[in-house]
Coordinates of C-alpha atoms in Angstrom, one line a residue:
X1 CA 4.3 -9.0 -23.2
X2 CA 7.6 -10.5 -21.8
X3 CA 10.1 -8.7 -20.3
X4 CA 12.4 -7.7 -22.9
X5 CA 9.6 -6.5 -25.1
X6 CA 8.3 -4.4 -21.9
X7 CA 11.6 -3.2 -21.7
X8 CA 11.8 -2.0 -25.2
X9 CA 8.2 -0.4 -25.1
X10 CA 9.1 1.6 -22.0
X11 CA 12.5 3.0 -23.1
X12 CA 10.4 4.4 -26.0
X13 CA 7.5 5.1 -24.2
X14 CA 6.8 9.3 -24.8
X15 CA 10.5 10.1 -25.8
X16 CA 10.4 13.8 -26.7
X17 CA 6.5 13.2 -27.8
X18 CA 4.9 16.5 -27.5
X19 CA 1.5 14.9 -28.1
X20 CA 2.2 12.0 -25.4
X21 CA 3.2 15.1 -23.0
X22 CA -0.4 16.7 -23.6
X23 CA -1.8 13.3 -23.5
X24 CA -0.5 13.0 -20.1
X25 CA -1.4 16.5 -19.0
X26 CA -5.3 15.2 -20.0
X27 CA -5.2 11.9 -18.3
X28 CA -6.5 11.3 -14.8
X29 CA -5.0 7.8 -12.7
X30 CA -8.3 7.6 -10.7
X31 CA -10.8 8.6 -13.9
X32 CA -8.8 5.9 -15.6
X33 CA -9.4 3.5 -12.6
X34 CA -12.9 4.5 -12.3
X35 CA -13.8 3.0 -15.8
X36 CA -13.2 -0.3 -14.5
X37 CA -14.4 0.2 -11.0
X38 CA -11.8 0.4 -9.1
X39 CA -9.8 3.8 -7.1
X40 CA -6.7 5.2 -7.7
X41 CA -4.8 7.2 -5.3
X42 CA -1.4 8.1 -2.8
X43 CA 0.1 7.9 0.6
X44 CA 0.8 11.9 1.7
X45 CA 1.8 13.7 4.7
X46 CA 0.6 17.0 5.5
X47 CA 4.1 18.7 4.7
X48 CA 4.7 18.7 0.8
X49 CA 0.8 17.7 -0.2
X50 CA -0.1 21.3 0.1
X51 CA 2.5 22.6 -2.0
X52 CA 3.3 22.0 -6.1
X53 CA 3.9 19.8 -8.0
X54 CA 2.0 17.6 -5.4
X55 CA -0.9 19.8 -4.7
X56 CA -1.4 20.1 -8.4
X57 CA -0.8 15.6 -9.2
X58 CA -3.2 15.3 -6.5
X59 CA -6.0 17.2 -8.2
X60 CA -5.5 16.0 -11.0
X61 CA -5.0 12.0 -10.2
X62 CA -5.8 10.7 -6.7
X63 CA -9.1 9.6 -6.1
X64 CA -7.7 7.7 -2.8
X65 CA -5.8 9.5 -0.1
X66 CA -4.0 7.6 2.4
X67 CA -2.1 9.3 5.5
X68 CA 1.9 8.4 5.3
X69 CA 2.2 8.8 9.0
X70 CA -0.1 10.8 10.3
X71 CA -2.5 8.7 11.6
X72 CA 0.0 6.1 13.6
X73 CA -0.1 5.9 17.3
X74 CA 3.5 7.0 17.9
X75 CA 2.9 10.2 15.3
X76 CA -0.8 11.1 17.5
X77 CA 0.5 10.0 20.9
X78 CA 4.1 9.9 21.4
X79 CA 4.6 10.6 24.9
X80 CA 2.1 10.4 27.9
X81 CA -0.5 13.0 27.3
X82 CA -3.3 14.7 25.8
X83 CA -3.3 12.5 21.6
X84 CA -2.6 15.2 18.8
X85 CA -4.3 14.7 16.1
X86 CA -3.6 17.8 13.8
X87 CA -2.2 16.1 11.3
X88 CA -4.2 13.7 10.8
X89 CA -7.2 16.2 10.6
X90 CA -5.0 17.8 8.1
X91 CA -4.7 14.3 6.3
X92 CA -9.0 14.0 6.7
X93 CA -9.2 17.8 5.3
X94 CA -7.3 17.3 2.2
X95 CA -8.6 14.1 0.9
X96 CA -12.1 15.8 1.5
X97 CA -11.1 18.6 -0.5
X98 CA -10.0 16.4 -2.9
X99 CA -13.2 14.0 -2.8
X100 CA -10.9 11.4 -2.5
X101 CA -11.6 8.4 -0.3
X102 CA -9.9 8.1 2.7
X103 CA -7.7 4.9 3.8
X104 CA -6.8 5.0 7.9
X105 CA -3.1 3.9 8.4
X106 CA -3.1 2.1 10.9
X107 CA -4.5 1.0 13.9
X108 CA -2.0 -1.0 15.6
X109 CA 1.5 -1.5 14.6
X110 CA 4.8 -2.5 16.6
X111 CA 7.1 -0.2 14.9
X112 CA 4.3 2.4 15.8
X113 CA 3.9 1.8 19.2
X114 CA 4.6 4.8 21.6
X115 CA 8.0 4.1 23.3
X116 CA 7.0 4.6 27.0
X117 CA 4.4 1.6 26.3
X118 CA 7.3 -1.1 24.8
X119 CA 7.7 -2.4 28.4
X120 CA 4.4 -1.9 29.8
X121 CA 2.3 -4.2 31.4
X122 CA 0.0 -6.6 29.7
X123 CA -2.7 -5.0 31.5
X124 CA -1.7 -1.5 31.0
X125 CA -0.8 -1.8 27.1
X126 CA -4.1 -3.5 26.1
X127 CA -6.1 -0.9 27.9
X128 CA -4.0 2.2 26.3
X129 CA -3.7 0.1 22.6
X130 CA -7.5 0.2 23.2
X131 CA -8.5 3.6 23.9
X132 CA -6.0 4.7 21.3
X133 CA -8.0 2.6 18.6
X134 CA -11.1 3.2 19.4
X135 CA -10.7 7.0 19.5
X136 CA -9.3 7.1 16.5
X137 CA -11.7 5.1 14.5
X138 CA -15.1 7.1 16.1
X139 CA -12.9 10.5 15.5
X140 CA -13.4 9.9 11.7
X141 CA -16.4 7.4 11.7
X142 CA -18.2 7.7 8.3
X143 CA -15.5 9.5 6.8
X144 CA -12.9 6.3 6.8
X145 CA -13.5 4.4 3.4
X146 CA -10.8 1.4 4.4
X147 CA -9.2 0.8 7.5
X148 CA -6.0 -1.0 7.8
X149 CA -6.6 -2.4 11.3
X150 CA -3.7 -4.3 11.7
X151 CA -0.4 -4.4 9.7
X152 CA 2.9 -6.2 9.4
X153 CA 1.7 -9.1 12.1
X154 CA 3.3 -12.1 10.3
X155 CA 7.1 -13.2 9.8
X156 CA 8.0 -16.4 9.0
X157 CA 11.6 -15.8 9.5
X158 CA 10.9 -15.2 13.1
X159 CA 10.5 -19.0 13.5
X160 CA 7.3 -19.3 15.9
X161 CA 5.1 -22.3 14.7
X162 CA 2.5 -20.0 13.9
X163 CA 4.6 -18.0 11.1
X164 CA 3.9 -14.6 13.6
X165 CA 5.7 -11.7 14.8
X166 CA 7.6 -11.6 17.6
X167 CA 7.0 -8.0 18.7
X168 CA 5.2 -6.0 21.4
X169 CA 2.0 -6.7 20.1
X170 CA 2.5 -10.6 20.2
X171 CA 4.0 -10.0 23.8
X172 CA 1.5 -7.8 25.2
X173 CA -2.0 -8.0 23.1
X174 CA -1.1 -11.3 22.1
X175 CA -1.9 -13.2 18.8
X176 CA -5.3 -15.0 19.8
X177 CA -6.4 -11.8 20.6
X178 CA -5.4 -10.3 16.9
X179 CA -9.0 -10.9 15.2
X180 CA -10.6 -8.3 18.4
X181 CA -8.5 -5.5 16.7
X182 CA -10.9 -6.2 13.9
X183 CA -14.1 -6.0 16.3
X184 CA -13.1 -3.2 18.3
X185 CA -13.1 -1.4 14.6
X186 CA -16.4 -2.6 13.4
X187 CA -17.9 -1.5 17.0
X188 CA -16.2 1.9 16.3
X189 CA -17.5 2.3 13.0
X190 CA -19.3 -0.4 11.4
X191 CA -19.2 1.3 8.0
X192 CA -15.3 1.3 7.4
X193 CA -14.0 -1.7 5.6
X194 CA -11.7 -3.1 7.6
X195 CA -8.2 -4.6 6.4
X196 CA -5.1 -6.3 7.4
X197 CA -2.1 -4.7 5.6
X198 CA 1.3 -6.2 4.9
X199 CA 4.3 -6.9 2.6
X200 CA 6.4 -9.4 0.8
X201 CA 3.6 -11.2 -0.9
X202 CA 3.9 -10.2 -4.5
X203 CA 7.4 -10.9 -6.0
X204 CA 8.7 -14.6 -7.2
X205 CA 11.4 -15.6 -4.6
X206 CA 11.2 -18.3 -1.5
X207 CA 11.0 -15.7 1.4
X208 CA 7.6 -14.3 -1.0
X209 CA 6.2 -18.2 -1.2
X210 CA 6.6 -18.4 2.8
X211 CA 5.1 -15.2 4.0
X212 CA 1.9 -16.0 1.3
X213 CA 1.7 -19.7 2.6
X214 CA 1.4 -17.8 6.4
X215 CA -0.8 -15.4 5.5
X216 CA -3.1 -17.3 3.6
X217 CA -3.7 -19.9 6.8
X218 CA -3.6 -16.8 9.1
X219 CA -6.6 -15.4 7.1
X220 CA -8.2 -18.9 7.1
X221 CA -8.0 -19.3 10.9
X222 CA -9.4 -15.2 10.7
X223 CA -12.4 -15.9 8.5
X224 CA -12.7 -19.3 10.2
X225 CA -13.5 -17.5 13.8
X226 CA -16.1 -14.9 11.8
X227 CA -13.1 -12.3 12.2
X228 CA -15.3 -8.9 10.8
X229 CA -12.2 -8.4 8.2
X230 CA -13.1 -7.2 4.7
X231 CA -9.9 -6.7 2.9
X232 CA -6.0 -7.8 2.2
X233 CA -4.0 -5.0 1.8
X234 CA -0.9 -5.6 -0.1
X235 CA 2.1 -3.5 0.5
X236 CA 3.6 -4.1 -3.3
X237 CA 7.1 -2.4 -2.8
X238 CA 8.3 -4.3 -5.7
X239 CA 12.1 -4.4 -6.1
X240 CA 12.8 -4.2 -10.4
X241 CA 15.5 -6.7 -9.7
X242 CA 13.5 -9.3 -8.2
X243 CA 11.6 -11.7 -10.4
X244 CA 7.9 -11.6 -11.1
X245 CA 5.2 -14.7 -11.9
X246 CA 2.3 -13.4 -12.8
X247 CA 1.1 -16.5 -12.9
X248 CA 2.2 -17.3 -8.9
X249 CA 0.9 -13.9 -7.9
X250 CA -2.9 -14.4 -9.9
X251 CA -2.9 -17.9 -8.2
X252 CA -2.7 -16.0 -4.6
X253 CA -5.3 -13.8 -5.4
X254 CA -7.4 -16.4 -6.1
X255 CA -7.1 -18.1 -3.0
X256 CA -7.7 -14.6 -1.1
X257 CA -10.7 -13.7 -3.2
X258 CA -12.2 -17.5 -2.3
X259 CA -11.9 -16.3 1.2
X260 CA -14.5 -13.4 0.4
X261 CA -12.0 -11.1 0.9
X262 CA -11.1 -8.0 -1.4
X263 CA -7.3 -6.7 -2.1
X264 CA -6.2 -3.8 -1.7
X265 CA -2.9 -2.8 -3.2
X266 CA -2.2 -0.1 -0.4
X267 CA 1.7 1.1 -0.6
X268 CA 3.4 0.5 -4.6
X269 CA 6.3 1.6 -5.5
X270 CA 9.2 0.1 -7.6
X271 CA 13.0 0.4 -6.1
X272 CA 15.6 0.3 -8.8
X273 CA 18.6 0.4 -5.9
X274 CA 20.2 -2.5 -7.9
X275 CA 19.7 -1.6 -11.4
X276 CA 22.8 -0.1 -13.1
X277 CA 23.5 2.0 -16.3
X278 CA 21.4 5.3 -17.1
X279 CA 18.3 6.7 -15.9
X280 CA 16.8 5.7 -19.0
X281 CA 17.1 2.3 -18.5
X282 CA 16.6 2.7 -15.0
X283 CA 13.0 4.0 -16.1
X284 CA 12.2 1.1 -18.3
X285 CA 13.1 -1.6 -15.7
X286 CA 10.4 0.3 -13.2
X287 CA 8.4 0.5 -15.8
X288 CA 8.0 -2.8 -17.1
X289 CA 7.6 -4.0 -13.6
X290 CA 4.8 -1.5 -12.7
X291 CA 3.0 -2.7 -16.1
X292 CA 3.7 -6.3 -15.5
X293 CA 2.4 -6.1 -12.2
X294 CA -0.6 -4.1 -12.5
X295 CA -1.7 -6.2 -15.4
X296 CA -2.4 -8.6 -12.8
X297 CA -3.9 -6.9 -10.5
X298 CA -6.2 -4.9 -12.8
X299 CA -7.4 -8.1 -14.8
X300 CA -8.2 -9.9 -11.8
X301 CA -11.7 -9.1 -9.8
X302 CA -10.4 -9.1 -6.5
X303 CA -8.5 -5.7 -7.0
X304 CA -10.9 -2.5 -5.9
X305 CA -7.8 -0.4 -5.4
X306 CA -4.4 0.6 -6.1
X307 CA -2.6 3.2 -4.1
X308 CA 1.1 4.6 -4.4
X309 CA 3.2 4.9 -1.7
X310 CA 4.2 9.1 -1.8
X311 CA 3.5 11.0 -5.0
X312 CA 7.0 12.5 -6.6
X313 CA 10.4 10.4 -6.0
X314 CA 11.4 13.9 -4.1
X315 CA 9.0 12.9 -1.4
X316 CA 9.9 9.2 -1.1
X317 CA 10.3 7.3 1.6
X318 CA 13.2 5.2 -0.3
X319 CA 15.0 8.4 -0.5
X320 CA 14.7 9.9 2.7
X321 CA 18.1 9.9 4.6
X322 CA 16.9 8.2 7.8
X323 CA 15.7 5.1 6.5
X324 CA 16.7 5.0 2.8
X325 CA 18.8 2.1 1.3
X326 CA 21.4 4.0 -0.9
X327 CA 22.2 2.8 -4.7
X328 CA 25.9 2.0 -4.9
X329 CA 26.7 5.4 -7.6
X330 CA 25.1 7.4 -4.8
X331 CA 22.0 8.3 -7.0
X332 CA 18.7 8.4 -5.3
X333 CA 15.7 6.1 -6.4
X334 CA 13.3 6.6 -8.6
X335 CA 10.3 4.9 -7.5
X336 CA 7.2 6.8 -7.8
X337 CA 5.3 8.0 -11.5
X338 CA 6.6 11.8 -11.4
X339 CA 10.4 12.8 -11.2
X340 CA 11.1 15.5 -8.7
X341 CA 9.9 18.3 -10.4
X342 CA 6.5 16.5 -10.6
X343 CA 7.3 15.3 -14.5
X344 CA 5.8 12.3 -15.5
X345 CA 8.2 9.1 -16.1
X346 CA 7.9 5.7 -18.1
X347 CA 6.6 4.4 -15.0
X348 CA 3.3 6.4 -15.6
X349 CA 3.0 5.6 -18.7
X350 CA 3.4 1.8 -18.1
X351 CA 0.4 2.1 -15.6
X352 CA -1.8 4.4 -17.9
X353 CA -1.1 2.0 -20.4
X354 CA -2.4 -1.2 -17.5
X355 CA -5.7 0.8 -16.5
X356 CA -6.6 1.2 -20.4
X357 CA -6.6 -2.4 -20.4
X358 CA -8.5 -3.1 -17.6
X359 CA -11.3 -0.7 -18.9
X360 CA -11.5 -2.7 -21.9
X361 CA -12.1 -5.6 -20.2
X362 CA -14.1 -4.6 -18.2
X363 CA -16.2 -2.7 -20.4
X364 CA -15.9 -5.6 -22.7
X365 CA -17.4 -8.0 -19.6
X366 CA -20.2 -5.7 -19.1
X367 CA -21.4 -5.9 -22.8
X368 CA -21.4 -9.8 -22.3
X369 CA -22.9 -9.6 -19.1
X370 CA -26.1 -7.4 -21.3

């Protein structure tokens, strides 16, 4: 479909349908995914996943659970001291309780650094950064199903030669040493995948084609040096007023899948800060970006999994006051599948409507295949 025509499916997708609303009351995201052999699932801390709607999505549609926060350094360690980990275990609990796989998040990250360690020794942060990652992975070993090991480590627009980071993990671990993140992993659990995680890969503007040329050499030179990494996890939070190529994005998967690498889209969500006029055709634009990007994803072979970043667009991390970009009317986003009282939107429609037709392909391979 083009645009427009996505567009004019999604502002009619459901409208006042009482059969589509039982429809959707039936459906399950990860049963959906499962047909064509893939998981389905959401990013969730430990304070609204207990409590409905969420409690009751989750039941009913992840099949992946992945913890928000939870299981960063800063949010286990803060401060010199004993690590806390009882939200993490919370994080562990539900997902079990859920029979959801589990996705670690993450093991090292600048932003999630502990403060007292920013001007630490080389020395001294490599052996804390150590300890911390180690503990963490054997804490959960066999219970992990993906670990995102490293995330956010490239920045073109940082201007090193290598397309890197400059942060306290270039400074003080230092970029040759990146792929032993990866080993120190595989020692700790060697039946965790093991994934590098970032974001800005998937939309159709020049800042997009530079961070994908970087991290396409940087996962050369990684697979290059026997670097034990399994899996690209993209970010995927899409903007609905930036352009799309699916042909550009299917090309990149390509090259990562020639790698022997999987993908993993780990964080999606769809910010409509820029789009103006009513929520209904706020809806559509989210929707018809969801669809066209999941179309890609779901038809190509490198895809195992697709997780949404928070569950309701109550619980978004767009629309939390600390760090949330505000639209200019003042309205909060609305990112995620379910409104904030846990209704479904166009936006799960559009990707109900993606994973029917990756079942039918695949389902149409498998007869070929016989």
């Amino acid at each position: 479909m083009q645009r427009r025509q996505l567009l004019q499916w999604a502002s009619s997708a459901c409208m006042g349908s009482a059969l589509c609303a039982q429809a959707q009351a039936n459906v399950s995201l990860n049963a959906l995914a499962q047909d064509s052999n893939r998981s389905f699932g959401f990013a969730i801390a430990p304070g609204y996943a207990s409590k409905d709607p969420v409690k009751t999505l989750l039941a009913q549609h992840a099949g992946v659970i992945t913890a928000e926060n939870a299981m960063k350094w800063r949010s286990i360690q803060g401060v010199v001291g004993t690590p806390n980990y009882t939200q993490a275990d919370q994080i562990v609990n539900i997902a079990e309780t859920l029979k959801a796989k589990i996705r670690g998040h993450t093991l090292a990250w600048h932003q999630s650094t502990p403060a007292y360690l920013s001007n630490a020794s080389a020395d001294t942060f490599v052996a804390a950064q150590t300890t911390h990652a180690q503990a963490l992975v054997k804490r959960y070993a066999g219970r992990i199903h993906t670990w995102d090991v490293l995330n956010e480590v490239i920045e073109p627009d940082d201007k090193r030669t290598d397309g890197m980071r400059e942060s306290v993990l270039s400074r003080l671990w230092g970029v040759d040493q990146y792929p032993r993140f990866f080993e120190l992993a595989r020692a700790a659990d060697p039946l965790a995948k093991l994934a590098y995680n970032d974001y800005g890969m998937e939309q159709d503007e020049v800042w997009n084609e530079r961070r994908k040329a970087v991290m396409l050499l940087t996962l050369e030179s990684w697979v290059r040096r026997k670097t034990p990494i399994d899996v690209l996890g993209l970010q995927a939070h899409l903007n609905a007023s930036r352009k799309f190529s699916a042909t550009k994005f299917s090309k990149f998967l390509d090259e990562v899948r020639a790698m022997g690498l999987s993908v993993q889209i780990t964080e999606l969500d769809v910010r409509d800060l820029q789009i103006q006029g009513s929520v209904e055709h706020r809806d559509a634009s989210t929707a018809a970006l969801y669809k066209d990007f999941l179309d890609v994803c779901l038809g190509h072979n490198a895809v195992e999994m697709v997780v949404l970043w928070n569950v309701t667009d109550e619980n978004s991390w767009v629309n939390r006051w600390a760090q949330a970009q505000r639209r200019a009317d003042g309205q909060p986003m609305r990112p995620t599948l379910f409104d904030t009282q846990g209704q479904p939107k166009p936006a799960f429609d559009a990707v109900v409507k993606s994973l029917n037709t990756a079942q039918a392909k695949f389902s149409m391979k498998a007869v070929q295949r016989v």
